[in-house]
GROMACS .gro file of C-alpha atoms in nm:
model
  192
    1MET     CA    1   5.578   5.341 -10.925
    2LYS     CA    2   5.394   5.431 -11.247
    3ASN     CA    3   5.581   5.161 -11.433
    4LEU     CA    4   5.487   4.899 -11.174
    5ILE     CA    5   5.116   4.991 -11.192
    6THR     CA    6   5.127   4.990 -11.573
    7CYS     CA    7   5.292   4.645 -11.574
    8LEU     CA    8   5.033   4.507 -11.331
    9ILE     CA    9   4.744   4.639 -11.544
   10ILE     CA   10   4.893   4.494 -11.864
   11PHE     CA   11   4.959   4.160 -11.690
   12SER     CA   12   4.602   4.138 -11.556
   13PHE     CA   13   4.449   4.213 -11.898
   14THR     CA   14   4.680   3.962 -12.067
   15HIS     CA   15   4.594   3.697 -11.809
   16SER     CA   16   4.219   3.748 -11.849
   17VAL     CA   17   4.241   3.737 -12.231
   18PHE     CA   18   4.434   3.408 -12.231
   19SER     CA   19   4.202   3.262 -11.967
   20GLN     CA   20   3.902   3.329 -12.188
   21VAL     CA   21   4.070   3.171 -12.491
   22ASN     CA   22   4.150   2.857 -12.294
   23GLU     CA   23   3.796   2.835 -12.157
   24ALA     CA   24   3.642   2.868 -12.503
   25SER     CA   25   3.873   2.610 -12.658
   26THR     CA   26   3.778   2.340 -12.404
   27THR     CA   27   3.404   2.372 -12.465
   28ILE     CA   28   3.268   2.067 -12.647
   29GLU     CA   29   2.958   2.095 -12.862
   30LYS     CA   30   2.727   1.812 -12.753
   31ASN     CA   31   2.423   1.802 -12.984
   32THR     CA   32   2.415   1.646 -13.329
   33VAL     CA   33   2.140   1.604 -13.586
   34TYR     CA   34   2.219   1.362 -13.868
   35ALA     CA   35   2.070   1.153 -14.148
   36GLU     CA   36   2.170   0.789 -14.171
   37ALA     CA   37   2.152   0.564 -14.476
   38PHE     CA   38   2.094   0.200 -14.384
   39GLY     CA   39   2.244   0.139 -14.038
   40GLN     CA   40   2.010   0.122 -13.742
   41GLY     CA   41   1.712   0.260 -13.934
   42PHE     CA   42   1.705  -0.021 -14.194
   43CYS     CA   43   1.677   0.207 -14.500
   44TRP     CA   44   1.721   0.562 -14.371
   45SER     CA   45   1.654   0.758 -14.058
   46LEU     CA   46   1.676   1.107 -13.910
   47ASN     CA   47   1.854   1.106 -13.571
   48TYR     CA   48   1.951   1.319 -13.271
   49ASP     CA   49   2.269   1.238 -13.074
   50ARG     CA   50   2.368   1.388 -12.737
   51LEU     CA   51   2.718   1.359 -12.591
   52PHE     CA   52   2.780   1.335 -12.216
   53ASN     CA   53   3.079   1.247 -11.995
   54THR     CA   54   3.279   1.472 -12.228
   55GLU     CA   55   3.549   1.540 -11.969
   56LYS     CA   56   3.646   1.172 -11.950
   57ARG     CA   57   3.872   0.968 -12.176
   58ILE     CA   58   3.581   0.762 -12.306
   59MET     CA   59   3.282   0.980 -12.391
   60ASN     CA   60   2.927   0.851 -12.411
   61SER     CA   61   2.625   0.943 -12.617
   62TYR     CA   62   2.269   0.836 -12.667
   63THR     CA   63   2.085   0.848 -12.996
   64ALA     CA   64   1.716   0.852 -13.085
   65GLY     CA   65   1.568   0.871 -13.430
   66ILE     CA   66   1.271   0.822 -13.657
   67VAL     CA   67   1.232   0.599 -13.961
   68TYR     CA   68   0.988   0.645 -14.246
   69VAL     CA   69   1.026   0.443 -14.565
   70PRO     CA   70   0.735   0.480 -14.812
   71GLN     CA   71   0.623   0.181 -15.014
   72SER     CA   72   0.668   0.384 -15.333
   73ILE     CA   73   1.047   0.342 -15.324
   74GLN     CA   74   1.002  -0.039 -15.318
   75PHE     CA   75   1.256  -0.104 -15.045
   76GLY     CA   76   1.142  -0.408 -14.849
   77ASP     CA   77   0.783  -0.526 -14.836
   78GLY     CA   78   0.582  -0.211 -14.763
   79THR     CA   79   0.571   0.117 -14.573
   80TYR     CA   80   0.797   0.127 -14.266
   81TYR     CA   81   0.766   0.344 -13.953
   82GLY     CA   82   1.019   0.304 -13.674
   83ILE     CA   83   1.226   0.426 -13.384
   84PRO     CA   84   1.599   0.347 -13.349
   85LEU     CA   85   1.755   0.401 -13.004
   86SER     CA   86   2.118   0.344 -12.902
   87TYR     CA   87   2.380   0.398 -12.634
   88ASN     CA   88   2.735   0.464 -12.757
   89TRP     CA   89   3.093   0.471 -12.628
   90LEU     CA   90   3.339   0.700 -12.810
   91ILE     CA   91   3.708   0.628 -12.779
   92GLY     CA   92   3.956   0.877 -12.917
   93LYS     CA   93   4.077   1.231 -12.891
   94LYS     CA   94   3.983   1.549 -13.067
   95SER     CA   95   3.784   1.478 -13.386
   96HIS     CA   96   3.842   1.108 -13.460
   97HIS     CA   97   3.668   0.837 -13.257
   98LEU     CA   98   3.613   0.465 -13.249
   99GLU     CA   99   3.239   0.425 -13.187
  100LEU     CA  100   3.102   0.118 -13.009
  101GLY     CA  101   2.733   0.096 -12.940
  102VAL     CA  102   2.431  -0.114 -12.867
  103GLY     CA  103   2.079  -0.030 -12.971
  104LEU     CA  104   1.724  -0.139 -13.037
  105THR     CA  105   1.513  -0.061 -13.339
  106SER     CA  106   1.140  -0.122 -13.363
  107LEU     CA  107   0.964  -0.112 -13.700
  108LEU     CA  108   0.598  -0.125 -13.791
  109VAL     CA  109   0.532  -0.235 -14.150
  110ASN     CA  110   0.205  -0.167 -14.333
  111PRO     CA  111  -0.001  -0.073 -14.024
  112ASN     CA  112  -0.300   0.033 -14.238
  113SER     CA  113  -0.308  -0.277 -14.457
  114SER     CA  114  -0.630  -0.476 -14.468
  115VAL     CA  115  -0.435  -0.798 -14.537
  116LYS     CA  116  -0.105  -0.814 -14.346
  117SER     CA  117   0.104  -0.599 -14.110
  118ASP     CA  118   0.430  -0.674 -13.931
  119PHE     CA  119   0.614  -0.554 -13.622
  120TYR     CA  120   0.988  -0.611 -13.580
  121THR     CA  121   1.224  -0.539 -13.292
  122TYR     CA  122   1.590  -0.604 -13.346
  123LEU     CA  123   1.915  -0.558 -13.157
  124THR     CA  124   2.175  -0.340 -13.330
  125PRO     CA  125   2.528  -0.361 -13.192
  126LYS     CA  126   2.767  -0.137 -13.384
  127ILE     CA  127   3.130  -0.062 -13.440
  128GLY     CA  128   3.262   0.215 -13.657
  129TYR     CA  129   3.443   0.540 -13.715
  130ARG     CA  130   3.302   0.878 -13.606
  131PHE     CA  131   3.432   1.220 -13.713
  132GLN     CA  132   3.302   1.486 -13.475
  133ARG     CA  133   3.498   1.804 -13.399
  134PRO     CA  134   3.482   1.935 -13.041
  135GLN     CA  135   3.392   2.285 -13.167
  136GLY     CA  136   3.102   2.149 -13.377
  137GLY     CA  137   3.031   2.157 -13.747
  138LEU     CA  138   3.042   1.864 -13.989
  139PHE     CA  139   2.958   1.522 -13.844
  140PHE     CA  140   3.028   1.194 -14.025
  141LYS     CA  141   3.028   0.828 -13.930
  142ALA     CA  142   3.052   0.488 -14.095
  143THR     CA  143   2.949   0.178 -13.900
  144ALA     CA  144   2.898  -0.194 -13.924
  145THR     CA  145   2.557  -0.245 -13.765
  146PRO     CA  146   2.439  -0.607 -13.774
  147MET     CA  147   2.069  -0.661 -13.708
  148ILE     CA  148   1.974  -0.943 -13.469
  149ASP     CA  149   1.608  -1.045 -13.452
  150LEU     CA  150   1.457  -1.016 -13.103
  151LEU     CA  151   1.087  -1.026 -13.190
  152SER     CA  152   0.884  -1.058 -13.509
  153VAL     CA  153   0.507  -1.036 -13.506
  154ASN     CA  154   0.315  -1.104 -13.828
  155THR     CA  155  -0.055  -1.014 -13.829
  156TYR     CA  156  -0.281  -1.156 -14.101
  157LYS     CA  157  -0.627  -1.010 -14.153
  158SER     CA  158  -0.923  -1.166 -14.331
  159GLY     CA  159  -1.244  -0.969 -14.288
  160SER     CA  160  -1.298  -0.933 -13.913
  161ASN     CA  161  -1.063  -1.224 -13.831
  162LYS     CA  162  -0.702  -1.171 -13.729
  163SER     CA  163  -0.426  -1.419 -13.670
  164ARG     CA  164  -0.079  -1.350 -13.536
  165SER     CA  165   0.245  -1.540 -13.544
  166PHE     CA  166   0.536  -1.463 -13.313
  167SER     CA  167   0.899  -1.557 -13.361
  168THR     CA  168   1.240  -1.472 -13.221
  169LEU     CA  169   1.585  -1.513 -13.369
  170SER     CA  170   1.441  -1.613 -13.707
  171ASN     CA  171   1.323  -1.321 -13.919
  172VAL     CA  172   1.518  -0.993 -13.925
  173VAL     CA  173   1.288  -0.738 -14.094
  174GLY     CA  174   1.125  -1.006 -14.312
  175LEU     CA  175   1.455  -1.135 -14.452
  176ASP     CA  176   1.416  -1.483 -14.291
  177TYR     CA  177   1.756  -1.469 -14.116
  178PRO     CA  178   1.818  -1.457 -13.738
  179ALA     CA  179   2.093  -1.198 -13.794
  180PHE     CA  180   2.197  -0.991 -14.091
  181PRO     CA  181   2.512  -0.781 -14.148
  182TRP     CA  182   2.428  -0.422 -14.229
  183PRO     CA  183   2.641  -0.111 -14.297
  184GLY     CA  184   2.552   0.243 -14.194
  185LEU     CA  185   2.663   0.578 -14.330
  186SER     CA  186   2.572   0.907 -14.157
  187ILE     CA  187   2.622   1.276 -14.221
  188GLY     CA  188   2.505   1.569 -14.010
  189TYR     CA  189   2.587   1.875 -13.806
  190THR     CA  190   2.710   1.917 -13.446
  191PHE     CA  191   2.605   2.227 -13.251
  192LYS     CA  192   2.583   2.361 -12.895
   0.00000   0.00000   0.00000
């Protein structure tokens, strides 16, 4: 009888230990903070990504970020402020994923200028590779993120007079193209 009780106790402890290990190993870390060069943020951006539908074969995430490019680095035609937003589909298992996404980025250029300021909104579909371990840690992705002009507003100021010109599908971020191919490279950290 003692042996039977001892075996039952050992079995119950063993079962609970393995149950906890399995539970912990299936937990997926869902939050990521990352910096992106080029990509959706035109020059660079700081972004937050949140995974959901993690129990399905195709996971989803949404991303929101901020863009600040000072005029002093001479990238483009002034100081840029912006917000990139996207919705993503992740296909793959474990750490390696094909990332497909669609997003919008709005940029305000030289808002304090006494001569000219611009506002751009462009569509940013993307396809790329994402490395993101389920248990968190290093995050990396490389994407092709073409920019497609949805709305360009150019404001010219002369004293107290202002004039505006509007265009669509003609001027991606002042480059005078309706669409422009653009790569993106990101590195960050995934956590709980």
